[in-house]
Coordinates of N, CA and C in Angstrom, one line a residue:
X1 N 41.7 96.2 60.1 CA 42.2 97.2 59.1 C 41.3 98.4 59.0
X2 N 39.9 98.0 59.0 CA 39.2 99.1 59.0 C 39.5 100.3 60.2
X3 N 39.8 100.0 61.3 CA 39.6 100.8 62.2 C 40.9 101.5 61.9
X4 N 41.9 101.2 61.6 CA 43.3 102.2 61.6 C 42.4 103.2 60.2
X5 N 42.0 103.1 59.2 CA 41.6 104.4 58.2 C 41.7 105.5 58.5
X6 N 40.5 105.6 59.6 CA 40.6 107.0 60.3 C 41.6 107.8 61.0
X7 N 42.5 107.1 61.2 CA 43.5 107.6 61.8 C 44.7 108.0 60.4
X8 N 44.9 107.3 59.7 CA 45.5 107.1 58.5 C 44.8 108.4 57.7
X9 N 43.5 108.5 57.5 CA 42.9 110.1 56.7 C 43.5 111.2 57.6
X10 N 43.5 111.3 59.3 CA 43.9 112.4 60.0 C 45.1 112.4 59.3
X11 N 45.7 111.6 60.0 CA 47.3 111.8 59.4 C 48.2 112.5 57.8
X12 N 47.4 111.8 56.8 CA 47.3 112.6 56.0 C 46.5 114.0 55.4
X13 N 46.0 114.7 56.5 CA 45.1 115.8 56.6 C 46.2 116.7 57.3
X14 N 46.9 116.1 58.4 CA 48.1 117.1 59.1 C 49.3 117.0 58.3
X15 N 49.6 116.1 58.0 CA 51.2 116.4 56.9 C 50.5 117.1 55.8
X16 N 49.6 117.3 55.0 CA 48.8 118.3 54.0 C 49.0 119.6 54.8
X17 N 48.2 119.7 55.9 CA 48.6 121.1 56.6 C 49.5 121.7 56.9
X18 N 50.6 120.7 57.2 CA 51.8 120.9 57.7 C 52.7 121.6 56.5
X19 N 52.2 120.7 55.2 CA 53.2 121.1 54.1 C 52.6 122.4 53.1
X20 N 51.5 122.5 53.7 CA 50.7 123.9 53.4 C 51.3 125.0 54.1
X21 N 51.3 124.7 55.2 CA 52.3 126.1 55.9 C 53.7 125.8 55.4
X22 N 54.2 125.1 55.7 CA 55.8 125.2 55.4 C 55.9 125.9 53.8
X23 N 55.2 125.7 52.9 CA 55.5 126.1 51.6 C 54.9 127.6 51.7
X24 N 53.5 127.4 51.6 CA 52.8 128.9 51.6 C 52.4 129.5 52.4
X25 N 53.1 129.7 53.9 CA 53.0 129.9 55.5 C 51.5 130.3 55.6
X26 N 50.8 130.9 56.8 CA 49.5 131.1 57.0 C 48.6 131.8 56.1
X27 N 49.2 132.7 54.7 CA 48.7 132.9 53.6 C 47.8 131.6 53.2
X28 N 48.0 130.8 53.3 CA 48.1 129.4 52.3 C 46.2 128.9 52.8
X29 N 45.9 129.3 54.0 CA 45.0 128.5 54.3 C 43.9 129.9 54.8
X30 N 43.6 130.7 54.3 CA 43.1 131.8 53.8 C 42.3 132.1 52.7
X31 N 40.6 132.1 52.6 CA 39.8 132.1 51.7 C 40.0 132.9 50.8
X32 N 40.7 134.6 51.3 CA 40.3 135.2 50.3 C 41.9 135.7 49.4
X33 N 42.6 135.2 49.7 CA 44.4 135.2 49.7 C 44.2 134.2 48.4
X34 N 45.3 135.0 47.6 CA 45.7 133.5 46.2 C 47.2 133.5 46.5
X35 N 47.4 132.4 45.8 CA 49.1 131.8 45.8 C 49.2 132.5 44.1
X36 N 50.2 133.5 44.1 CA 50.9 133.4 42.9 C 52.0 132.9 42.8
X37 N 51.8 132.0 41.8 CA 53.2 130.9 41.0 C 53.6 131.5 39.6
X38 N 55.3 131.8 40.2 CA 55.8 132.7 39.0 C 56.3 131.8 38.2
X39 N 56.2 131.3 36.9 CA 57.2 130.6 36.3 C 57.6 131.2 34.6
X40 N 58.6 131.9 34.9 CA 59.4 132.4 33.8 C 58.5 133.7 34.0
X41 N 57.8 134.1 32.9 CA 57.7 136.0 32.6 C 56.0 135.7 33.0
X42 N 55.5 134.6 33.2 CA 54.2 134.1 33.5 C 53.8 134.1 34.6
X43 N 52.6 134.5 35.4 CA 52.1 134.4 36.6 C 50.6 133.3 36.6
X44 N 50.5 132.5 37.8 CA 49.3 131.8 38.0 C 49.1 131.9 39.0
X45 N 47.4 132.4 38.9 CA 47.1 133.0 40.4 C 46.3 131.9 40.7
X46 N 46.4 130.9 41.5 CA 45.3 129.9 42.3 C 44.8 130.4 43.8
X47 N 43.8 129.5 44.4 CA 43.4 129.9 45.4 C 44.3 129.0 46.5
X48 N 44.5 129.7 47.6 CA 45.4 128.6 48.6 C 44.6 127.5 48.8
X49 N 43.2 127.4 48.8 CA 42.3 126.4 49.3 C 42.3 125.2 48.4
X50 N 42.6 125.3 47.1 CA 42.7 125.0 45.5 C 44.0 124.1 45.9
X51 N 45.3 124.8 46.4 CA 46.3 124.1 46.3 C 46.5 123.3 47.6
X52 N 45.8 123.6 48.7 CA 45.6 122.3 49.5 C 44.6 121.4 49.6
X53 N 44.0 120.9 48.2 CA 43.0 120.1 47.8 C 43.8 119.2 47.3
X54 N 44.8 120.2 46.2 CA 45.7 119.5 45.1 C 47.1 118.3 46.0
X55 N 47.4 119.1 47.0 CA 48.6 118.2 48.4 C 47.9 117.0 48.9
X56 N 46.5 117.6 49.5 CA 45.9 116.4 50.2 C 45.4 115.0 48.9
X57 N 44.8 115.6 47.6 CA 45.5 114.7 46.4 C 46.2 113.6 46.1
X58 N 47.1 114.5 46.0 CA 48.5 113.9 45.6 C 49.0 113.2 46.9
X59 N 48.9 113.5 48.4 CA 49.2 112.7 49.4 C 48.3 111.1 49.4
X60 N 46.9 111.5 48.9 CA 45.8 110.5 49.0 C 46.5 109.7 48.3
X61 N 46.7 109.5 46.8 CA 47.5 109.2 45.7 C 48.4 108.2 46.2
X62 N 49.6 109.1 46.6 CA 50.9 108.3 46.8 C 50.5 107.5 48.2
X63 N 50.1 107.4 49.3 CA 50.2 106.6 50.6 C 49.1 105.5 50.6
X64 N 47.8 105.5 49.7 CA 46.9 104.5 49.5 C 47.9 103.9 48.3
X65 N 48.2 104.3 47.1 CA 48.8 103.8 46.6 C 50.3 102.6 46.5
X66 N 50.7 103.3 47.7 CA 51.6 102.5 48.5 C 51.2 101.4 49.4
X67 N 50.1 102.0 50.1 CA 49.6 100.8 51.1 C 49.2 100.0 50.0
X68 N 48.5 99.9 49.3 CA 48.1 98.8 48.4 C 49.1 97.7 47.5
X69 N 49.9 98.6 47.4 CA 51.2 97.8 46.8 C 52.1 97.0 47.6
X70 N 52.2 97.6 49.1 CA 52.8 96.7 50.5 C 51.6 95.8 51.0
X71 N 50.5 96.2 51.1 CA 49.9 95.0 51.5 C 48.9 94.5 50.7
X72 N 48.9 92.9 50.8 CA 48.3 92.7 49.4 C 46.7 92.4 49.8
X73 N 46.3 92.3 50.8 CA 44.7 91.8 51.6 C 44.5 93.0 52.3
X74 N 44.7 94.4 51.7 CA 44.4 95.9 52.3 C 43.1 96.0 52.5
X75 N 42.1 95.2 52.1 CA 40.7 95.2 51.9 C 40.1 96.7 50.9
X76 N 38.9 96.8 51.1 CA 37.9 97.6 50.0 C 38.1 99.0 50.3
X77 N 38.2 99.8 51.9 CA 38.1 101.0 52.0 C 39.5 101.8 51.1
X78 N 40.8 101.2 51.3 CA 42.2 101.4 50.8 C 41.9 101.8 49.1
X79 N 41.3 100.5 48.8 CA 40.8 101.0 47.3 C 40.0 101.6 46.3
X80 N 38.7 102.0 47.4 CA 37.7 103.1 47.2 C 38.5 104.1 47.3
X81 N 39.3 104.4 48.3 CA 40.1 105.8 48.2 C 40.7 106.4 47.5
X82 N 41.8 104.6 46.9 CA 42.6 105.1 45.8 C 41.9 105.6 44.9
X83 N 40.7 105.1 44.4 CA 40.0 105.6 43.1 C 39.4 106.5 43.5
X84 N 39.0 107.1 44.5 CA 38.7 108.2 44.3 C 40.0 109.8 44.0
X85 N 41.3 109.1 44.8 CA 42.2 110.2 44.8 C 42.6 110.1 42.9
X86 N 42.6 109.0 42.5 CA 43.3 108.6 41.1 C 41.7 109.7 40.5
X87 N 40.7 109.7 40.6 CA 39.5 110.6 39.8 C 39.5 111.8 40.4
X88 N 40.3 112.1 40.8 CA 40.8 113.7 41.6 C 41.8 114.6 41.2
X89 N 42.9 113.5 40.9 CA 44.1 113.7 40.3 C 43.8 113.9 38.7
X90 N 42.7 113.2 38.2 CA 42.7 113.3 36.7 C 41.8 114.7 35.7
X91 N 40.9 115.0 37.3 CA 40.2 116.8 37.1 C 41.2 117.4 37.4
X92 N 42.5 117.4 38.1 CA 43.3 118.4 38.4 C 44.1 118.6 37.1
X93 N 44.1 117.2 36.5 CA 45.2 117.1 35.2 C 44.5 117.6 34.0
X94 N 43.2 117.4 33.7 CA 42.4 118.3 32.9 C 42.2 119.6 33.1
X95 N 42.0 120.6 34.5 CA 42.3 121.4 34.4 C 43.4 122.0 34.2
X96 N 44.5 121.6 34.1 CA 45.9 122.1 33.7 C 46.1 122.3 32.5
X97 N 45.4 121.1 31.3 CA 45.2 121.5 30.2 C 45.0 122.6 29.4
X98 N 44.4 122.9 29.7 CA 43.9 124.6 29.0 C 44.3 125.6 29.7
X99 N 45.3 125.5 29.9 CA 46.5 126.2 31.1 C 47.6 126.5 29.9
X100 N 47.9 124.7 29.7 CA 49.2 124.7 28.9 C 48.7 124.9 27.7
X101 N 47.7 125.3 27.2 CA 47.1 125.5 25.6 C 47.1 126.6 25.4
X102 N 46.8 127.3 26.5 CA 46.6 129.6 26.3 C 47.3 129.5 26.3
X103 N 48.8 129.1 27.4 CA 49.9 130.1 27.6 C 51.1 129.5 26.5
X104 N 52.1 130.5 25.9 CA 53.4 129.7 25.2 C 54.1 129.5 26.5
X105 N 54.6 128.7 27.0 CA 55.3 128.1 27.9 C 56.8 127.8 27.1
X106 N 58.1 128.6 27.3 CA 59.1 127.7 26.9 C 59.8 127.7 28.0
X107 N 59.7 126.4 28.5 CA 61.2 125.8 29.4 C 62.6 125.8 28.8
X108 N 63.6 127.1 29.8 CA 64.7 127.2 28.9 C 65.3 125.9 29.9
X109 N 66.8 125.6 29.9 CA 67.4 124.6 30.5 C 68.3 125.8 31.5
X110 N 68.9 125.3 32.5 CA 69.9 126.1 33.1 C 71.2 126.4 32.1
X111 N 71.6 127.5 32.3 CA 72.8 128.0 31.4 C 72.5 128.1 29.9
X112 N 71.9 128.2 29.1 CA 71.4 127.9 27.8 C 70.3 129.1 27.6
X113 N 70.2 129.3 25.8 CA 69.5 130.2 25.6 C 68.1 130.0 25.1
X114 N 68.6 128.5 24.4 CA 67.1 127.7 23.4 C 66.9 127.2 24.6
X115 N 65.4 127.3 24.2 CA 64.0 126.6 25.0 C 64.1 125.2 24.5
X116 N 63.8 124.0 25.0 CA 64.0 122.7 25.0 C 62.8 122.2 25.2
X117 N 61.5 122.7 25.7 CA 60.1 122.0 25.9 C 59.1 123.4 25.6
X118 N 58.5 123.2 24.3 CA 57.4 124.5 24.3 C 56.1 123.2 24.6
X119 N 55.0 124.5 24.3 CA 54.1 124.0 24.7 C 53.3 122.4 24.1
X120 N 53.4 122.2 23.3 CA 53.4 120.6 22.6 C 54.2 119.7 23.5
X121 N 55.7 119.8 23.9 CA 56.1 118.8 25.2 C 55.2 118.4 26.4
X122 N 55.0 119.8 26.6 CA 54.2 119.9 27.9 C 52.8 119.4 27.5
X123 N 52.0 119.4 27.0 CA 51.1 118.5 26.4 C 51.0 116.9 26.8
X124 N 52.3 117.2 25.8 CA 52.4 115.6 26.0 C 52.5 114.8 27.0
X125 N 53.5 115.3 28.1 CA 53.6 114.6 29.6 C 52.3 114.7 29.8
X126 N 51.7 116.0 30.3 CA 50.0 115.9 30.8 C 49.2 114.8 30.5
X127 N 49.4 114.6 28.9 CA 48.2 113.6 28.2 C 49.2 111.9 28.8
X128 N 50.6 111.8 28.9 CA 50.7 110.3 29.1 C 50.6 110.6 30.6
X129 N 50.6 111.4 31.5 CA 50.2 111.5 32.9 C 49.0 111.0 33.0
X130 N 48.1 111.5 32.4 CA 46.8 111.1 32.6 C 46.5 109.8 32.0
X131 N 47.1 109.1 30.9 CA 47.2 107.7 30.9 C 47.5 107.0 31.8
X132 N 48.6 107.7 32.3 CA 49.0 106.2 33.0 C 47.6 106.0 34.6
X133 N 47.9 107.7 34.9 CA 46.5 107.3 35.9 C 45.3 106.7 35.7
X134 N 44.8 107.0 34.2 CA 43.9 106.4 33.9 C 43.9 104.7 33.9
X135 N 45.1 103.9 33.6 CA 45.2 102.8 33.3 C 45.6 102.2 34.7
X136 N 46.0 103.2 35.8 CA 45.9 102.8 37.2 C 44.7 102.7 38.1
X137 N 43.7 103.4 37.8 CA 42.3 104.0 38.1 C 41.7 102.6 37.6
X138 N 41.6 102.0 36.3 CA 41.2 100.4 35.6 C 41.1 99.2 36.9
X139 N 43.0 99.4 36.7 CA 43.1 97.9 37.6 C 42.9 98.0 38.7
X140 N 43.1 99.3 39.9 CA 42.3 99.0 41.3 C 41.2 99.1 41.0
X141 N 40.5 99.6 40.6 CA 38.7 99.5 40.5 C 38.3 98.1 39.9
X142 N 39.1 97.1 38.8 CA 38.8 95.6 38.8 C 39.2 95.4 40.2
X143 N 39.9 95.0 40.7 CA 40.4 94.5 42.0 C 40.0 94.6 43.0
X144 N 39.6 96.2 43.4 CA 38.3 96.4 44.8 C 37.6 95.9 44.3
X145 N 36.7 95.7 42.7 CA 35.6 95.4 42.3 C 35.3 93.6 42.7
X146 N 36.1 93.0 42.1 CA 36.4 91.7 42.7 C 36.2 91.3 44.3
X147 N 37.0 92.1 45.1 CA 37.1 92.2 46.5 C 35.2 92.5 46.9
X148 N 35.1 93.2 46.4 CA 33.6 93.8 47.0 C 32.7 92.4 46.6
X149 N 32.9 91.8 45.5 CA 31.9 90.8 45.0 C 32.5 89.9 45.8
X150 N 33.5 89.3 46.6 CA 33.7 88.4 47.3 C 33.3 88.7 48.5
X151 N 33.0 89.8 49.1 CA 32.7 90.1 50.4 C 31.0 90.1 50.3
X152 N 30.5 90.4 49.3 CA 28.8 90.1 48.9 C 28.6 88.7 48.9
X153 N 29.3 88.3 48.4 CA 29.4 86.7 47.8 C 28.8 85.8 49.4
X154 N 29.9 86.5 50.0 CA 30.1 85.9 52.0 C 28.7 85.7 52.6

């Protein structure tokens, strides 16, 4: 199992790139270039390098997270990773924070004139987002933690 990893991190380093170009074409991977993201009368200027930290993330996230859930003897490196992507994911979710706290954000709905999520919604998803990763980040870190003390134990 160990020896497929490395091939498993490439892999998810080329679909990151892949999905870096296809969204934000060769802009995207460019030091001195930002991604502006328009939403509503609001602009957020990130850096492309910023948002291909945040893909490679969120890819670490979902496919260690999966492997772990499909196999159940993934061993220790699968779950180091996960916690590290799950303590990656939770600075990206705190910095979002004080994002949604400066700006009035109203999400209108399609066809409609009232706003349906101001900024207190949006809050809230963030903060039970970050719960739930937090309470996911718990139980793989018991579990590799266990694994690791049984491979010491050997």
């Amino acid at each position: 199992m160990l020896k497929r990893e490395p091939f498993f991190l490439i892999f998810l380093v080329i679909v990151t790139a892949i999905i870096q170009f296809l969204v934000f074409g060769i802009a995207g991977f460019q030091i001195d270039n930002d991604i502006d993201i328009n939403i509503h009368d609001t602009y957020f200027i990130l850096s492309g390098l910023y948002m291909l930290l945040g893909i490679f993330t969120l890819l670490l996230f979902l496919g260690y997270g999966i492997k772990l859930l499909i196999f159940k003897n993934s061993g220790v490196i699968p779950g180091i990773l996960f916690i590290l992507s799950c303590i990656l994911i939770l600075l990206f979710l705190s910095e979002l924070n004080p994002v949604f706290n400066s700006q009035n954000l109203n999400i209108e709905p399609l066809g409609s004139n009232s706003a349906i999520f101001g900024n207190d919604t949006l809050i809230k998803v963030l903060n039970s987002m970050r719960l739930f990763i937090l309470i996911l980040l718990l139980v793989v870190s018991l579990t590799t933690g266990k694994k690791i003390v049984q491979i010491i134990k050997r």
